[in-house]
Amino acid sequence: MEACIRSGLYEDALSIAAFANALERRHSSTKGAVVTQVVTDVRKREVDLRFHLLHKLKGDVSMPQCLEVVTALRRLNGVELERSKGDVERLFGTMELKLQVAFLEARDLWLDAALVVPDAGIVKDSSKGGGSQSERILDSIDSYRT
């Protein structure tokens, strides 16, 4: 799973996480040391995957890449929901709100970095090259709406 994350193969990493859930359910009565260790390792990589995906949103990503990352984050939430017990709808709502906040914070960091010139610390003039900046901002907003 770690190799999948490093290579950007998010769907494969999510498939491994989903398989770990199934493995845990199937062998819940036996709970062998090997199964427990595999599931524990996969859970640790899930945290790494979430961090990697959110970090990617902090960079300059295109609309399709942004949609891919948000989709992967939603699927990761789904994997976590599979193993939850209790009020799944409420948990889903909470996870979705956390995802929205994390998305907006990450894109806000990207926007702040895009508007400040690193050498001089001066905010760029929005009238110069503003077209590409406004396109990026709108792409960022639209990517979460879809």
PDB file of C-alpha atoms in Angstrom:
ATOM      1  CA  MET A   1       0.000   0.000   0.000  1.00  0.00           C
ATOM      2  CA  GLU A   2       2.887   2.327   0.763  1.00  0.00           C
ATOM      3  CA  ALA A   3       4.276   1.830  -2.740  1.00  0.00           C
ATOM      4  CA  CYS A   4       0.849   2.622  -4.206  1.00  0.00           C
ATOM      5  CA  ILE A   5       0.704   5.873  -2.247  1.00  0.00           C
ATOM      6  CA  ARG A   6       4.204   6.920  -3.329  1.00  0.00           C
ATOM      7  CA  SER A   7       3.373   6.092  -6.952  1.00  0.00           C
ATOM      8  CA  GLY A   8       0.073   7.979  -6.914  1.00  0.00           C
ATOM      9  CA  LEU A   9      -1.987   4.810  -7.408  1.00  0.00           C
ATOM     10  CA  TYR A  10      -4.762   5.907  -5.082  1.00  0.00           C
ATOM     11  CA  GLU A  11      -7.406   3.518  -6.390  1.00  0.00           C
ATOM     12  CA  ASP A  12      -5.119   0.556  -5.769  1.00  0.00           C
ATOM     13  CA  ALA A  13      -4.308   1.793  -2.259  1.00  0.00           C
ATOM     14  CA  LEU A  14      -8.019   2.164  -1.539  1.00  0.00           C
ATOM     15  CA  SER A  15      -8.675  -1.341  -2.854  1.00  0.00           C
ATOM     16  CA  ILE A  16      -6.077  -2.693  -0.441  1.00  0.00           C
ATOM     17  CA  ALA A  17      -7.724  -0.803   2.429  1.00  0.00           C
ATOM     18  CA  ALA A  18     -11.135  -2.201   1.472  1.00  0.00           C
ATOM     19  CA  PHE A  19      -9.642  -5.700   1.288  1.00  0.00           C
ATOM     20  CA  ALA A  20      -8.216  -5.250   4.791  1.00  0.00           C
ATOM     21  CA  ASN A  21     -11.741  -4.478   6.017  1.00  0.00           C
ATOM     22  CA  ALA A  22     -13.037  -7.654   4.387  1.00  0.00           C
ATOM     23  CA  LEU A  23     -10.133  -9.653   5.794  1.00  0.00           C
ATOM     24  CA  GLU A  24     -10.841  -8.341   9.270  1.00  0.00           C
ATOM     25  CA  ARG A  25     -14.556  -9.199   8.995  1.00  0.00           C
ATOM     26  CA  ARG A  26     -13.929 -12.705   7.668  1.00  0.00           C
ATOM     27  CA  HIS A  27     -11.368 -13.562  10.312  1.00  0.00           C
ATOM     28  CA  SER A  28     -12.832 -11.637  13.230  1.00  0.00           C
ATOM     29  CA  SER A  29     -13.529 -14.832  15.164  1.00  0.00           C
ATOM     30  CA  THR A  30      -9.990 -16.191  14.833  1.00  0.00           C
ATOM     31  CA  LYS A  31      -8.096 -12.886  15.058  1.00  0.00           C
ATOM     32  CA  GLY A  32      -4.730 -14.419  14.357  1.00  0.00           C
ATOM     33  CA  ALA A  33      -1.589 -12.416  14.919  1.00  0.00           C
ATOM     34  CA  VAL A  34      -0.877 -12.227  11.190  1.00  0.00           C
ATOM     35  CA  VAL A  35      -4.318 -10.861  10.300  1.00  0.00           C
ATOM     36  CA  THR A  36      -4.163  -8.352  13.144  1.00  0.00           C
ATOM     37  CA  GLN A  37      -0.717  -7.148  12.048  1.00  0.00           C
ATOM     38  CA  VAL A  38      -1.757  -6.801   8.399  1.00  0.00           C
ATOM     39  CA  VAL A  39      -4.885  -4.829   9.321  1.00  0.00           C
ATOM     40  CA  THR A  40      -2.893  -2.603  11.701  1.00  0.00           C
ATOM     41  CA  ASP A  41      -0.319  -1.854   9.001  1.00  0.00           C
ATOM     42  CA  VAL A  42      -3.034  -1.018   6.473  1.00  0.00           C
ATOM     43  CA  ARG A  43      -4.720   1.343   8.966  1.00  0.00           C
ATOM     44  CA  LYS A  44      -1.420   3.180   9.429  1.00  0.00           C
ATOM     45  CA  ARG A  45      -1.066   3.541   5.664  1.00  0.00           C
ATOM     46  CA  GLU A  46      -4.635   4.924   5.464  1.00  0.00           C
ATOM     47  CA  VAL A  47      -3.488   7.827   7.635  1.00  0.00           C
ATOM     48  CA  ASP A  48      -0.504   8.319   5.321  1.00  0.00           C
ATOM     49  CA  LEU A  49      -2.793   8.223   2.283  1.00  0.00           C
ATOM     50  CA  ARG A  50      -5.087  10.900   3.725  1.00  0.00           C
ATOM     51  CA  PHE A  51      -2.084  13.105   4.548  1.00  0.00           C
ATOM     52  CA  HIS A  52      -0.620  12.620   1.061  1.00  0.00           C
ATOM     53  CA  LEU A  53      -3.919  13.459  -0.651  1.00  0.00           C
ATOM     54  CA  LEU A  54      -4.494  16.592   1.430  1.00  0.00           C
ATOM     55  CA  HIS A  55      -0.893  17.655   0.840  1.00  0.00           C
ATOM     56  CA  LYS A  56      -1.431  17.285  -2.893  1.00  0.00           C
ATOM     57  CA  LEU A  57      -4.381  19.713  -2.685  1.00  0.00           C
ATOM     58  CA  LYS A  58      -2.051  22.326  -1.207  1.00  0.00           C
ATOM     59  CA  GLY A  59      -0.113  22.403  -4.472  1.00  0.00           C
ATOM     60  CA  ASP A  60      -0.891  23.633  -7.939  1.00  0.00           C
ATOM     61  CA  VAL A  61      -3.194  20.925  -9.289  1.00  0.00           C
ATOM     62  CA  SER A  62      -5.470  20.994 -12.294  1.00  0.00           C
ATOM     63  CA  MET A  63      -9.223  20.498 -12.096  1.00  0.00           C
ATOM     64  CA  PRO A  64      -9.103  16.795 -13.104  1.00  0.00           C
ATOM     65  CA  GLN A  65      -6.354  16.106 -10.561  1.00  0.00           C
ATOM     66  CA  CYS A  66      -8.308  17.939  -7.892  1.00  0.00           C
ATOM     67  CA  LEU A  67     -11.405  15.869  -8.652  1.00  0.00           C
ATOM     68  CA  GLU A  68      -9.337  12.693  -8.498  1.00  0.00           C
ATOM     69  CA  VAL A  69      -7.997  13.639  -5.055  1.00  0.00           C
ATOM     70  CA  VAL A  70     -11.422  14.577  -3.679  1.00  0.00           C
ATOM     71  CA  THR A  71     -12.865  11.321  -5.037  1.00  0.00           C
ATOM     72  CA  ALA A  72     -10.070   9.351  -3.378  1.00  0.00           C
ATOM     73  CA  LEU A  73     -10.671  11.159  -0.077  1.00  0.00           C
ATOM     74  CA  ARG A  74     -14.382  10.358  -0.270  1.00  0.00           C
ATOM     75  CA  ARG A  75     -13.621   6.709  -1.004  1.00  0.00           C
ATOM     76  CA  LEU A  76     -11.246   6.667   1.946  1.00  0.00           C
ATOM     77  CA  ASN A  77     -14.087   7.965   4.101  1.00  0.00           C
ATOM     78  CA  GLY A  78     -16.227   5.143   2.717  1.00  0.00           C
ATOM     79  CA  VAL A  79     -13.609   2.582   3.687  1.00  0.00           C
ATOM     80  CA  GLU A  80     -13.617   3.983   7.209  1.00  0.00           C
ATOM     81  CA  LEU A  81     -17.428   3.935   7.297  1.00  0.00           C
ATOM     82  CA  GLU A  82     -17.428   0.236   6.370  1.00  0.00           C
ATOM     83  CA  ARG A  83     -15.847  -0.675   9.663  1.00  0.00           C
ATOM     84  CA  SER A  84     -17.808   1.751  11.815  1.00  0.00           C
ATOM     85  CA  LYS A  85     -20.633   0.784  14.088  1.00  0.00           C
ATOM     86  CA  GLY A  86     -23.468   2.952  15.236  1.00  0.00           C
ATOM     87  CA  ASP A  87     -25.076   5.929  13.542  1.00  0.00           C
ATOM     88  CA  VAL A  88     -23.508   5.723  10.079  1.00  0.00           C
ATOM     89  CA  GLU A  89     -25.485   8.658   8.657  1.00  0.00           C
ATOM     90  CA  ARG A  90     -24.315  10.990  11.377  1.00  0.00           C
ATOM     91  CA  LEU A  91     -20.748   9.791  11.019  1.00  0.00           C
ATOM     92  CA  PHE A  92     -20.950  10.274   7.247  1.00  0.00           C
ATOM     93  CA  GLY A  93     -22.182  13.852   7.735  1.00  0.00           C
ATOM     94  CA  THR A  94     -19.332  14.570  10.116  1.00  0.00           C
ATOM     95  CA  MET A  95     -16.772  13.070   7.754  1.00  0.00           C
ATOM     96  CA  GLU A  96     -18.142  15.083   4.843  1.00  0.00           C
ATOM     97  CA  LEU A  97     -17.937  18.334   6.828  1.00  0.00           C
ATOM     98  CA  LYS A  98     -14.365  17.544   7.864  1.00  0.00           C
ATOM     99  CA  LEU A  99     -13.513  16.843   4.236  1.00  0.00           C
ATOM    100  CA  GLN A 100     -15.005  20.149   3.131  1.00  0.00           C
ATOM    101  CA  VAL A 101     -13.052  22.064   5.770  1.00  0.00           C
ATOM    102  CA  ALA A 102      -9.809  20.242   4.935  1.00  0.00           C
ATOM    103  CA  PHE A 103     -10.354  20.894   1.219  1.00  0.00           C
ATOM    104  CA  LEU A 104     -10.965  24.607   1.740  1.00  0.00           C
ATOM    105  CA  GLU A 105      -7.982  24.956   4.077  1.00  0.00           C
ATOM    106  CA  ALA A 106      -5.680  23.193   1.618  1.00  0.00           C
ATOM    107  CA  ARG A 107      -6.841  25.246  -1.352  1.00  0.00           C
ATOM    108  CA  ASP A 108      -6.595  28.429   0.741  1.00  0.00           C
ATOM    109  CA  LEU A 109      -2.942  27.639   1.445  1.00  0.00           C
ATOM    110  CA  TRP A 110      -2.369  27.087  -2.260  1.00  0.00           C
ATOM    111  CA  LEU A 111      -4.088  30.367  -3.094  1.00  0.00           C
ATOM    112  CA  ASP A 112      -2.057  32.293  -0.515  1.00  0.00           C
ATOM    113  CA  ALA A 113       1.137  30.847  -1.948  1.00  0.00           C
ATOM    114  CA  ALA A 114       0.050  31.672  -5.505  1.00  0.00           C
ATOM    115  CA  LEU A 115      -0.689  35.310  -4.677  1.00  0.00           C
ATOM    116  CA  VAL A 116       2.571  36.093  -2.854  1.00  0.00           C
ATOM    117  CA  VAL A 117       5.902  36.448  -4.635  1.00  0.00           C
ATOM    118  CA  PRO A 118       8.321  34.362  -2.526  1.00  0.00           C
ATOM    119  CA  ASP A 119      11.410  36.578  -3.001  1.00  0.00           C
ATOM    120  CA  ALA A 120       9.944  39.960  -2.191  1.00  0.00           C
ATOM    121  CA  GLY A 121       6.966  38.950  -0.064  1.00  0.00           C
ATOM    122  CA  ILE A 122       4.822  41.257  -2.140  1.00  0.00           C
ATOM    123  CA  VAL A 123       1.283  40.488  -3.159  1.00  0.00           C
ATOM    124  CA  LYS A 124       0.977  40.218  -6.929  1.00  0.00           C
ATOM    125  CA  ASP A 125      -0.990  42.838  -8.792  1.00  0.00           C
ATOM    126  CA  SER A 126      -4.295  41.178  -9.590  1.00  0.00           C
ATOM    127  CA  SER A 127      -4.664  43.192 -12.803  1.00  0.00           C
ATOM    128  CA  LYS A 128      -1.568  41.511 -14.279  1.00  0.00           C
ATOM    129  CA  GLY A 129      -2.027  37.868 -15.064  1.00  0.00           C
ATOM    130  CA  GLY A 130      -5.255  37.825 -13.146  1.00  0.00           C
ATOM    131  CA  GLY A 131      -6.937  35.694 -15.767  1.00  0.00           C
ATOM    132  CA  SER A 132      -4.987  32.584 -14.874  1.00  0.00           C
ATOM    133  CA  GLN A 133      -5.348  33.285 -11.159  1.00  0.00           C
ATOM    134  CA  SER A 134      -9.099  33.705 -11.404  1.00  0.00           C
ATOM    135  CA  GLU A 135      -9.313  30.530 -13.480  1.00  0.00           C
ATOM    136  CA  ARG A 136      -7.425  28.666 -10.784  1.00  0.00           C
ATOM    137  CA  ILE A 137      -9.687  30.030  -8.077  1.00  0.00           C
ATOM    138  CA  LEU A 138     -12.812  29.092  -9.982  1.00  0.00           C
ATOM    139  CA  ASP A 139     -11.369  25.646 -10.750  1.00  0.00           C
ATOM    140  CA  SER A 140     -10.739  25.163  -7.052  1.00  0.00           C
ATOM    141  CA  ILE A 141     -14.300  26.145  -6.135  1.00  0.00           C
ATOM    142  CA  ASP A 142     -15.893  24.134  -8.924  1.00  0.00           C
ATOM    143  CA  SER A 143     -13.859  21.011  -8.150  1.00  0.00           C
ATOM    144  CA  TYR A 144     -15.455  20.654  -4.750  1.00  0.00           C
ATOM    145  CA  ARG A 145     -18.976  21.336  -5.954  1.00  0.00           C
ATOM    146  CA  THR A 146     -18.861  18.391  -8.350  1.00  0.00           C
TER     147      THR A 146
END
